[in-house]
Short mmCIF file of C-alpha atoms and ligand atoms in Angstrom, two decimals:
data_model
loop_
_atom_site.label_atom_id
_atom_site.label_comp_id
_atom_site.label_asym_id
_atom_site.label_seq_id
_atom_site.Cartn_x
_atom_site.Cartn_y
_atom_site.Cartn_z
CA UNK A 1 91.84 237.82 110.30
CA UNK A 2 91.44 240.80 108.05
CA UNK A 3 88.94 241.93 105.68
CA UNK A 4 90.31 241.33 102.17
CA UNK A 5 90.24 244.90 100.88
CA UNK A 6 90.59 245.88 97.15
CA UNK A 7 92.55 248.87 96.49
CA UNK A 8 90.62 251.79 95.35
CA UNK A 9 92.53 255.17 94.52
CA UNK A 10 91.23 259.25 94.48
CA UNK A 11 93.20 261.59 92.82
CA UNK A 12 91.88 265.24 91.12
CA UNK A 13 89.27 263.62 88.66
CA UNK A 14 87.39 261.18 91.11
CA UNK A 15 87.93 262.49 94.37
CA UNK A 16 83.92 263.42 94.28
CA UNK A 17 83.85 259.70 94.63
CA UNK A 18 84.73 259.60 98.54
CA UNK A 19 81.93 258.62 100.74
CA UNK A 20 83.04 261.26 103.30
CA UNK A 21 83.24 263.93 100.49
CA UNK A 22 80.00 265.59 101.55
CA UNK A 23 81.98 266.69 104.61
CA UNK A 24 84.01 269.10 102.78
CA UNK A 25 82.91 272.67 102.76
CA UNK A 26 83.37 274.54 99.05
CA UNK A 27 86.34 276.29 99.58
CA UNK A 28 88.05 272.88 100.96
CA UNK A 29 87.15 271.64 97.66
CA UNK A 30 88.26 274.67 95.49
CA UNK A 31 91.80 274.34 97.74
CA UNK A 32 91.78 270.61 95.94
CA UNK A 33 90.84 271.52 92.63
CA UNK A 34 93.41 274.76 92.70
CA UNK A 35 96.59 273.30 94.50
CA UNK A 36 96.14 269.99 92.96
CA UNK A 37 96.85 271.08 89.30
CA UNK A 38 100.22 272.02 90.74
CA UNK A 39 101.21 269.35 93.15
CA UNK A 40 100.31 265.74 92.76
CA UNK A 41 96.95 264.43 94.74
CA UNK A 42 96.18 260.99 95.19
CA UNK A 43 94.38 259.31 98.36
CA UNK A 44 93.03 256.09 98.49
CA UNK A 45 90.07 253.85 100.39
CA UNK A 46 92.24 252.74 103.29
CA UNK A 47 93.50 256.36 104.05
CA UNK A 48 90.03 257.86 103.62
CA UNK A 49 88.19 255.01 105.62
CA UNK A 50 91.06 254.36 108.24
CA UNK A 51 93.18 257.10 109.03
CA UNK A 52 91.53 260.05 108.30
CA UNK A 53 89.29 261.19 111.33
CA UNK A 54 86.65 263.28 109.35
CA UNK A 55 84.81 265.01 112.47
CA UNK A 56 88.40 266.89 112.36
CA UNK A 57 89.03 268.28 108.73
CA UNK A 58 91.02 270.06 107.31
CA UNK A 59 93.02 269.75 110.50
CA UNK A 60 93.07 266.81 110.90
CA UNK A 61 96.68 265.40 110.06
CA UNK A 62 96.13 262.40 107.70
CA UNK A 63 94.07 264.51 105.88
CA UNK A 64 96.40 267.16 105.58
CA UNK A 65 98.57 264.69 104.81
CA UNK A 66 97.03 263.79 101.34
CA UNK A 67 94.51 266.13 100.89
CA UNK A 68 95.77 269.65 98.85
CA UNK A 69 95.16 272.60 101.43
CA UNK A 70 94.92 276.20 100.25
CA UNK A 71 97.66 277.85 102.18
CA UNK A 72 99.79 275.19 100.74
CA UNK A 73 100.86 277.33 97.88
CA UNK A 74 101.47 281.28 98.80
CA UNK A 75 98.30 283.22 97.85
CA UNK A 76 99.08 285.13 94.81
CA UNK A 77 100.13 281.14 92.89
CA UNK A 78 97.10 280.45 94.49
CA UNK A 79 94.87 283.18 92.87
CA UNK A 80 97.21 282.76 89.91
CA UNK A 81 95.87 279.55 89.15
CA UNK A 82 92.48 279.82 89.96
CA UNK A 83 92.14 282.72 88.19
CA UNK A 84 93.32 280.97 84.91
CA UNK A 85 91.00 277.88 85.60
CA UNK A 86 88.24 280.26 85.94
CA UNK A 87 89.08 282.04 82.86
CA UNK A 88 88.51 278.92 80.12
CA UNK A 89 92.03 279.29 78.56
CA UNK A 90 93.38 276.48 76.83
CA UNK A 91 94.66 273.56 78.64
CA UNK A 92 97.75 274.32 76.92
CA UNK A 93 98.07 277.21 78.30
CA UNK A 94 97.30 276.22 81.26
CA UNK A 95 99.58 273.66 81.37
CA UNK A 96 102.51 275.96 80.42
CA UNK A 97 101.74 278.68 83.51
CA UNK A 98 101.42 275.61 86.27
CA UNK A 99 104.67 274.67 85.04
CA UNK A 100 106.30 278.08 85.01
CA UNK A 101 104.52 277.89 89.12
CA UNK A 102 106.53 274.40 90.05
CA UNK A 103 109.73 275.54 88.45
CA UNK A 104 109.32 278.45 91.34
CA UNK A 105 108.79 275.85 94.17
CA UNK A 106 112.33 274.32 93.72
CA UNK A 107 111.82 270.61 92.26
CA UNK A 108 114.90 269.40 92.32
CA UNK A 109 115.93 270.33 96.28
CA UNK A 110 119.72 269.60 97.47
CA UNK A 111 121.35 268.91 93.83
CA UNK A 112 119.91 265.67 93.55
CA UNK A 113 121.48 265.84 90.26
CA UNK A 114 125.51 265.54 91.53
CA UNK A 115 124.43 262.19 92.83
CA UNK A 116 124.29 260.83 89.44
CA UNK A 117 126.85 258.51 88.51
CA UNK A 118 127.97 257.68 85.03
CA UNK A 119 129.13 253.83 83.79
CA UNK A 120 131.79 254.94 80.80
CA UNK A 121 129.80 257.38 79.08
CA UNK A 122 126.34 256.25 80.14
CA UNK A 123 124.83 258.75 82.29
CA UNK A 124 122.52 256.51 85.05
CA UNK A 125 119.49 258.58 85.52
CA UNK A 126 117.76 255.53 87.99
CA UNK A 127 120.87 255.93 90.39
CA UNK A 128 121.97 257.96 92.99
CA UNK A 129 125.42 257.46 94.47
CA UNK A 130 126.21 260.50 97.04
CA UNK A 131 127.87 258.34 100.33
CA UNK A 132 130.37 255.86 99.77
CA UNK A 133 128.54 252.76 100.87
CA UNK A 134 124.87 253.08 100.06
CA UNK A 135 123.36 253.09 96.28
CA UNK A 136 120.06 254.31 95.32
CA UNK A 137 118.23 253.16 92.95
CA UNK A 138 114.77 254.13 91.48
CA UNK A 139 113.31 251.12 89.34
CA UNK A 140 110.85 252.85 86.47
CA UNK A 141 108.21 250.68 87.41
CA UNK A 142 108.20 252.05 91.36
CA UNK A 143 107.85 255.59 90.59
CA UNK A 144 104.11 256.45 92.04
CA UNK A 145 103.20 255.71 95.83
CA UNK A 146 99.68 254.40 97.37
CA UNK A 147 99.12 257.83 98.23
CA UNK A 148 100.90 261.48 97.90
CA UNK A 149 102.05 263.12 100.51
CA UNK A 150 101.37 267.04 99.93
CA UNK A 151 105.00 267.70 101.50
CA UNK A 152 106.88 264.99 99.16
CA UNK A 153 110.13 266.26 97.87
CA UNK A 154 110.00 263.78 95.07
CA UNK A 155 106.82 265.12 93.69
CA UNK A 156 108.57 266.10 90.13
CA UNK A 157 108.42 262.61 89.97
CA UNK A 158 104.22 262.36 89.47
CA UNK A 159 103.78 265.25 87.56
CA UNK A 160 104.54 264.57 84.48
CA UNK A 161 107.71 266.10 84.81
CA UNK A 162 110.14 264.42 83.22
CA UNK A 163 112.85 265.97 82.58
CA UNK A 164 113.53 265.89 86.43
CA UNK A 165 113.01 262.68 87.00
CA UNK A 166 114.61 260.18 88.16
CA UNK A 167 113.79 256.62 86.79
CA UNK A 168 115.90 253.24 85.32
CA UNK A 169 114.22 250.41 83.45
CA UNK A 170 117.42 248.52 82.36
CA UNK A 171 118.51 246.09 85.68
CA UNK A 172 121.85 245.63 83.50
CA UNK A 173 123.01 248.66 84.32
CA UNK A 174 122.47 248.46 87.82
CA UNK A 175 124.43 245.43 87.95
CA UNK A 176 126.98 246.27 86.10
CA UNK A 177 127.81 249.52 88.22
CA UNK A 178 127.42 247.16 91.63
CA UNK A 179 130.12 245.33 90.21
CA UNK A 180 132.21 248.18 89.60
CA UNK A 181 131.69 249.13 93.26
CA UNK A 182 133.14 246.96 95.60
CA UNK A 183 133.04 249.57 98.60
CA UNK A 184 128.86 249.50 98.28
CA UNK A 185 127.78 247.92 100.74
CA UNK A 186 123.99 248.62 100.37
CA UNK A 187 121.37 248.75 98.13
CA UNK A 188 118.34 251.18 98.49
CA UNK A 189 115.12 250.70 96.18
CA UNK A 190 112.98 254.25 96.17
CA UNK A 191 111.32 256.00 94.37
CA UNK A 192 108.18 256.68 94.38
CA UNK A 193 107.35 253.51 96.91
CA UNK A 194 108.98 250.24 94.88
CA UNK A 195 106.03 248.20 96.94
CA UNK A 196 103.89 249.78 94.42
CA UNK A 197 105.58 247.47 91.78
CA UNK A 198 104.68 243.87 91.48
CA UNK A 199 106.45 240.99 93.44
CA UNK A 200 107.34 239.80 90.09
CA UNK A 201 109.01 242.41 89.08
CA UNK A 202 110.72 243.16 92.43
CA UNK A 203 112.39 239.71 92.01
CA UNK A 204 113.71 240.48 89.06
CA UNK A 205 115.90 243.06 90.47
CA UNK A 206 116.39 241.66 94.16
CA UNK A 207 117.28 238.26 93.18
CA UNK A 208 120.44 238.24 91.27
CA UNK A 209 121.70 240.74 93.92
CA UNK A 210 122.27 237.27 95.86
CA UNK A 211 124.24 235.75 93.66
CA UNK A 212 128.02 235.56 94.48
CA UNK A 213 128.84 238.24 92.43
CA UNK A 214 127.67 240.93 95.11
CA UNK A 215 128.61 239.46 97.67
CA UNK A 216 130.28 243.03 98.98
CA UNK A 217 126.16 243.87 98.96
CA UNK A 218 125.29 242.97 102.44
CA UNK A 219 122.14 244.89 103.24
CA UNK A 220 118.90 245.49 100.97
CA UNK A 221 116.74 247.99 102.09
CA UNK A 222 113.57 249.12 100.51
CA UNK A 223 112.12 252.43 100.82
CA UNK A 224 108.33 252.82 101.55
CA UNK A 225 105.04 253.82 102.75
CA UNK A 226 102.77 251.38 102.08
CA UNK A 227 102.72 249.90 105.80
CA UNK A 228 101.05 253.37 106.16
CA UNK A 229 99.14 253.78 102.97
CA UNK A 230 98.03 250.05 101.96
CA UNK A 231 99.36 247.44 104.42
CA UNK A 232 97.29 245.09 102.91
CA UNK A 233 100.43 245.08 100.27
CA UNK A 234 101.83 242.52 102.72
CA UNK A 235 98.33 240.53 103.34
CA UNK A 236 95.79 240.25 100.81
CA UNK A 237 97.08 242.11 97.77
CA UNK A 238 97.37 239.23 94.92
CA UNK A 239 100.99 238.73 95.37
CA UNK A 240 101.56 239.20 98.86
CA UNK A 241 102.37 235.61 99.35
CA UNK A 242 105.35 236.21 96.41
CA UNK A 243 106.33 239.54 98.17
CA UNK A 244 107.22 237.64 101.72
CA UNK A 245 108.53 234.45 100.12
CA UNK A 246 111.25 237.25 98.41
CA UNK A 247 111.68 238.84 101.56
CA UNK A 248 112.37 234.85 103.32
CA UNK A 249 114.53 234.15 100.67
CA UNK A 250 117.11 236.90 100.92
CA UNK A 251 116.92 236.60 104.80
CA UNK A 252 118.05 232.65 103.66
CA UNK A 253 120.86 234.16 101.79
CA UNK A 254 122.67 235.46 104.62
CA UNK A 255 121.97 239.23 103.54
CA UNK A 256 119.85 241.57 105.31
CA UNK A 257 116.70 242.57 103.94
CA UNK A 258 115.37 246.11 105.73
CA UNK A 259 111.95 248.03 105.32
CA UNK A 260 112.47 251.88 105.55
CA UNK A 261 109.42 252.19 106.47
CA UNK A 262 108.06 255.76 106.17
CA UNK A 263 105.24 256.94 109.29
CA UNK A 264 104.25 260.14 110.10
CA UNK A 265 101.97 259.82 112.83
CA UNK A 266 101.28 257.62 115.28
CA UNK A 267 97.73 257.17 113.79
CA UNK A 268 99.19 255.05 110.89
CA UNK A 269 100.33 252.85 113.41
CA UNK A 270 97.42 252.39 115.39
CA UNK A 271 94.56 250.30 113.02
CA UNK A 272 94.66 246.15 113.02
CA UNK A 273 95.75 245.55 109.47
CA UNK A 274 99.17 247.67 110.16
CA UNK A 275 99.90 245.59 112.53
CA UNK A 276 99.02 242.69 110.98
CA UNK A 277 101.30 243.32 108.47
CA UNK A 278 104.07 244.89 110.86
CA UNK A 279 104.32 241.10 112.08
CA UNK A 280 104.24 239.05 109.37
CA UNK A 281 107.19 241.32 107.83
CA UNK A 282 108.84 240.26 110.99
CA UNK A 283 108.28 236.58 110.90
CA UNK A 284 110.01 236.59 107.86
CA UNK A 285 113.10 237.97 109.55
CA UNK A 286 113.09 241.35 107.52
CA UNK A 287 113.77 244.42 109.79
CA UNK A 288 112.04 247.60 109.74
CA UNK A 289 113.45 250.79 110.16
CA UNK A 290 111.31 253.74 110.54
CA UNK A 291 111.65 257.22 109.62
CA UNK A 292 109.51 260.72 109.51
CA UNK A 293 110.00 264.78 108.09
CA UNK A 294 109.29 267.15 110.84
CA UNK A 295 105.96 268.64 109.55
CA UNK A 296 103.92 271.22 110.97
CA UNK A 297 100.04 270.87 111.26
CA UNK A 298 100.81 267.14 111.08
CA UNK A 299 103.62 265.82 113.82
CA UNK A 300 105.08 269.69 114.87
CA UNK A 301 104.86 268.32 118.52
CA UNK A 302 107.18 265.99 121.23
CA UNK A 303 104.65 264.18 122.80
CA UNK A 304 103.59 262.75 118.84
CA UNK A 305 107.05 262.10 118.55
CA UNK A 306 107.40 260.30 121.87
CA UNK A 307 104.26 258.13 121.00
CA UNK A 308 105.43 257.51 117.68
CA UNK A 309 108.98 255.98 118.56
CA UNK A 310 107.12 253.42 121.51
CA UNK A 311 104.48 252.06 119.31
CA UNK A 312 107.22 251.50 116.83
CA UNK A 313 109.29 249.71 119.16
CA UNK A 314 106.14 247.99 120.86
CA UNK A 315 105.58 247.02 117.10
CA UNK A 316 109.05 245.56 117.06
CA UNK A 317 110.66 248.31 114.65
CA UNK A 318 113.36 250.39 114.99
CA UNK A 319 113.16 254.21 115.02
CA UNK A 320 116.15 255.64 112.56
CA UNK A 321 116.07 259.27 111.22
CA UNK A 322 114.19 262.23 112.34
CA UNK A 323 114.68 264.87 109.19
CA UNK A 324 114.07 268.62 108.61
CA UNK A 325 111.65 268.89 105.76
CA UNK A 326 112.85 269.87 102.99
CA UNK A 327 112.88 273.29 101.38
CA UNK A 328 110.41 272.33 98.36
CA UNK A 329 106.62 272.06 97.19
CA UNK A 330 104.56 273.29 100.04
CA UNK A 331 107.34 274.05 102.16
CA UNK A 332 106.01 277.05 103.29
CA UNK A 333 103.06 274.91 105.01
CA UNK A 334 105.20 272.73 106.46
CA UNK A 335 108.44 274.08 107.63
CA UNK A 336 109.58 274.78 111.20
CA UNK A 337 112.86 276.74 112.62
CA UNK A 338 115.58 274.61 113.02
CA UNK A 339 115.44 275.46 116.87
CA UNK A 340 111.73 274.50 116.97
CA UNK A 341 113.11 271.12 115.57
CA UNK A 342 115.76 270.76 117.42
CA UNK A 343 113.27 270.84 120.53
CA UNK A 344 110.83 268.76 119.67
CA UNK A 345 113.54 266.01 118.95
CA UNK A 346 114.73 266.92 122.15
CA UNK A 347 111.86 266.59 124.49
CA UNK A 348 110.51 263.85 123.09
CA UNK A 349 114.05 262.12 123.19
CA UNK A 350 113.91 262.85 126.86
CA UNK A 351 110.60 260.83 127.09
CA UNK A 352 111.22 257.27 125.65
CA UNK A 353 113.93 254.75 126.67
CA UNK A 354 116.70 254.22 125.26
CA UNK A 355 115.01 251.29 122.95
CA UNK A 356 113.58 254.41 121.25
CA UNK A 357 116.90 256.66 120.76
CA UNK A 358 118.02 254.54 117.98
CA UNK A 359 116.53 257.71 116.05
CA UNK A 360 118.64 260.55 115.02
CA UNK A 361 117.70 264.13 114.20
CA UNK A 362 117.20 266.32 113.49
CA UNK A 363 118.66 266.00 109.87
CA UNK A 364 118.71 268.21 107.01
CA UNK A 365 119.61 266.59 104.10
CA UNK A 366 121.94 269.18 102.18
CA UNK A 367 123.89 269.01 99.04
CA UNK A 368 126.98 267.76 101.28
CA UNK A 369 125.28 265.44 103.13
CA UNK A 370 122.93 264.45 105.99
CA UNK A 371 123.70 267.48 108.77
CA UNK A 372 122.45 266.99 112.08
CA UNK A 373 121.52 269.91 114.79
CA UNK A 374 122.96 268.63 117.82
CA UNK A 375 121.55 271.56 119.90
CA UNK A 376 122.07 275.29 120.72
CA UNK A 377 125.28 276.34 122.79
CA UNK A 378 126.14 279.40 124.51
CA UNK A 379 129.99 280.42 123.95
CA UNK A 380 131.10 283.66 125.26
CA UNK A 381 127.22 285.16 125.73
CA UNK A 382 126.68 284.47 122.30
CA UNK A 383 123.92 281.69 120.73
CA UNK A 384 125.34 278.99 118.23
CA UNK A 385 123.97 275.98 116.75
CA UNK A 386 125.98 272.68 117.19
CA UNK A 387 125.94 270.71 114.67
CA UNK A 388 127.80 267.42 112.58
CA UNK A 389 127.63 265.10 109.36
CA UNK A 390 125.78 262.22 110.12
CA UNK A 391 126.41 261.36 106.41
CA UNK A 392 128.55 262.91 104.33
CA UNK A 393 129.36 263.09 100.14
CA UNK A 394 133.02 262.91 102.33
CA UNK A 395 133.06 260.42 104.93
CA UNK A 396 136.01 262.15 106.49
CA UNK A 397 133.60 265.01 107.43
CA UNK A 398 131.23 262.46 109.78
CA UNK A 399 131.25 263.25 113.03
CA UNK A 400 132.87 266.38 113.43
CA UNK A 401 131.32 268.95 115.41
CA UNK A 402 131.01 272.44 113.61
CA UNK A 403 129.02 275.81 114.69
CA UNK A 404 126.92 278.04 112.81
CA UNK A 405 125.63 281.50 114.03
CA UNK A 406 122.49 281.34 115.92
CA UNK A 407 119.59 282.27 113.68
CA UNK A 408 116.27 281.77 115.37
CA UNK A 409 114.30 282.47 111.88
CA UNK A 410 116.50 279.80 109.99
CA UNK A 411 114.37 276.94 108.66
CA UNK A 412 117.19 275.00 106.39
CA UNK A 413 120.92 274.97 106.19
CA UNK A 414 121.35 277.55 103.60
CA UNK A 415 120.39 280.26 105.48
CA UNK A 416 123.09 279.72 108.28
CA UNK A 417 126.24 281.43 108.45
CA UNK A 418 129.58 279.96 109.91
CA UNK A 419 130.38 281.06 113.45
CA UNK A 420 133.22 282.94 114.49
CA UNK A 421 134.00 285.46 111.66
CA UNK A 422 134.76 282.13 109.47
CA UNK A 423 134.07 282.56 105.65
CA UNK A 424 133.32 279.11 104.88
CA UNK A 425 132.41 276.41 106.70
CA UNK A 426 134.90 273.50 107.11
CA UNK A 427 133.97 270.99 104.23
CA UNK A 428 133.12 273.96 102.23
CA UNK A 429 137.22 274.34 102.14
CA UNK A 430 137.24 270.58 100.79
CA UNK A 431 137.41 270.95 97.16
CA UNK A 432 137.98 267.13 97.07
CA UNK A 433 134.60 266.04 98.63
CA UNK A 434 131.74 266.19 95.96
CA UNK A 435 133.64 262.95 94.54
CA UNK A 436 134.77 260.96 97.38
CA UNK A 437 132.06 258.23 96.62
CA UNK A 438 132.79 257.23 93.27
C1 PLP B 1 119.83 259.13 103.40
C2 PLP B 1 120.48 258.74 102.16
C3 PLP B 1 121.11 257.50 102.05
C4 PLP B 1 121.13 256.47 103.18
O1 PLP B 1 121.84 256.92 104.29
P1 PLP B 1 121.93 256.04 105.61
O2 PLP B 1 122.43 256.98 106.64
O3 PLP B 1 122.89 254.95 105.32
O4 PLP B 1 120.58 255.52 105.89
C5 PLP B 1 121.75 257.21 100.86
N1 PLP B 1 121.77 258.08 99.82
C6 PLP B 1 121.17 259.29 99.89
C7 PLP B 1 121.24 260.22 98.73
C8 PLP B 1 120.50 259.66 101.06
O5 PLP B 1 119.89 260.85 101.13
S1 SF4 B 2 105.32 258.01 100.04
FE1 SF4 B 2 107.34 258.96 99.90
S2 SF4 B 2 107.76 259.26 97.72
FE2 SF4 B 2 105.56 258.83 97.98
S3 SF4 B 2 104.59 260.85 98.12
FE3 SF4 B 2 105.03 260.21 100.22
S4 SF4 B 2 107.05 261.06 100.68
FE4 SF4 B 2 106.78 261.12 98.46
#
């Protein structure tokens, strides 16, 4: 049995609060008080008591994790802002020149904004419909998360930024566009983490998705952390009993109901209460599908990797996507060259058994769609990078291998070339694609 534990969260004005704090040394603390007025920082008692091993800060990689680090802006933001806390302006002011600081660190990565679909001449600012079969959809009330990752991509979304964000109350809306879609075949709720919303008011959007209406909606899947961040969601929280009856109900149905469950280290999988929780989802008949951002200082090696995909399928889920982080926030911190990622996947593909290469990676997620980097291959004593569309604002572009010129600096798509003297690369000649999935 587990300890009925009551959620308790840390964020810039309490983070004193943490029993462990005293470990910190005062620049640690400054990094906190500096980067976090420009990227979002909250922790709370299950990551601090739990995951974090504190005889191993600031490396350790939980803690990096959550906790703001100083080289996670470049220095001269980083004296920038400190400078202007230290100086007693205004918080007005202050306000304005962190602001001017995120605009620089590319909030909105990968034109999130294309994927927005309209319903007449309602723009639908809580959906995203980029590939053909799959709608995403961010319910207002599941914008925050247990805890914030320091690398998130989605971090416009907790700052108070909203003008970038992406967020839905109405439900009506949502249905109404399903309807008009009979090619979607699933649903994904993100955000944010959606598990950070009541069972109550998860229902009210899950629920009438089983009615015979959408019947073309075959698969549910709900984006999330929290096995990670507070797996007692699924045990003791208040409604947990709610959450899994939901979850039995649409298994009942006939639909399926998946978890894209979100782990970064094999540490998150390791304590009782995760998995606890892992098997209770299960018993209910809900899958769980795992997937992790290649991050350095946190999971920048194979043999993580290789541990990472066993306990998961010891644990009875299914590893799914390895991605390239993406080129936002702190992504100077975190970023590796593609070829570094492309050899980490390898190697510690080359470990596991095939249970474990469900996974696929590693994937960049670009403006035109998911790209994969198959590996690098030699043509004619010269270097290229093999790659393909695992998912594609074109399906027609899935699956076809295409080259780009070797570049052992390159860290994201954009900075690749096409091989062979070629201009463009081959969907780039597709002037047809960027609508394909409406
Ligand atoms: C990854 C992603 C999906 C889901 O893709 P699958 O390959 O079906 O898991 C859907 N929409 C967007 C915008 C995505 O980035
Ligand atoms: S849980 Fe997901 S959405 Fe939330 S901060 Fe982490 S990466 Fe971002």
């Amino acid at each position: 049995m587990t300890v009925n534990k009551k959620y308790h969260a840390f964020s810039l004005s309490n983070y004193e609060t943490i029993p462990q704090i005293s470990r910190l040394n005062p620049e640690d603390k400054e990094a906190i008080e500096v980067v976090g007025r420009v990227l979002p920082f909250k922790t709370n008692n299950y990551v601090t008591d739990e995951l974090i091993d504190w005889n191993n800060i600031p490396d350790d990689p939980i803690f990096t994790l959550n906790f703001p680090r100083r080289e996670m802006l470049l220095r001269k933001q980083y004296n920038e802002v400190l400078r202007l806390i230290n100086s007693g302006s205004s918080e007005e002011f202050l306000k304005n020149k962190i602001n001017e600081i995120r605009m620089d660190l590319n909030p909105n990565p990968a034109g999130q904004e294309y994927n927005v679909p309209t319903l007449g001449d309602i723009k639908l600012h809580g959906i995203q419909h980029k590939y053909r079969e799959t709608v995403l959809f961010f319910p207002a009330k599941g914008q925050t998360c247990h805890a914030y990752c320091t690398f998130c991509f989605r971090w416009p979304q907790f700052s108070g930024m909203n003008n970038l964000k992406f967020s839905m109350r109405e439900a009506d809306l949502f249905f109404k566009y399903l309807k008009t879609k009979p090619k979607v075949t699933d649903v994904l709720f993100t955000g944010g983490d959606p598990l950070t919303m009541t069972a109550h008011a998860l229902i009210a959007y899950i629920e009438p998705l089983l009615e015979k209406e959408f019947n073309h909606i075959r698969t549910i899947r709900l984006g999330t952390k929290s096995l990670a961040y507070w797996p007692y969601r699924f045990l003791t929280d208040k409604d947990s009993g709610e959450l899994l009856t939901l979850f039995e109900k649409v298994i009942k149905s006939g639909k399926n109901l998946t978890i894209q469950a979100h782990f970064n280290h094999p540490v998150e999988l390791s304590t009782e209460t995760v998995k606890l929780a892992i098997a209770k989802i299960r018993s209910t008949g809900v899958q769980i599908r795992t997937q992790s951002p290649l991050l350095r200082k946190i999971n920048d090696h194979p043999d993580i990797w290789a541990e990472m995909w066993r306990k998961q399928v010891d644990l009875n889920c299914i590893p799914y996507y390895m991605f390239v982080a993406r080129d936002t926030g702190s992504k100077y911190f975190f970023e590796l060259p593609l070829e570094r990622c492309w050899q980490i996947y390898k190697k510690a593909y080359s470990k596991v058994s095939g249970t474990c290469r469900t996974v696929r990676g590693p994937s960049m997620s670009t403006n035109a769609g998911k790209v994969q980097v198959l590996g690098i291959a030699e043509i004619n004593e010269e270097k290229h990078f093999v790659m393909r569309f695992l998912q594609g604002r074109n399906p027609d572009w899935i699956g076809i291998p295409f080259f780009a010129k070797y570049d052992p600096a390159a860290t994201w798509f954009d900075q690749l070339k096409p091989s062979f003297g070629e201009e463009k690369f081959f969907f780039e000649y597709d002037d047809q694609g960027y609508n394909s999935s409406k």
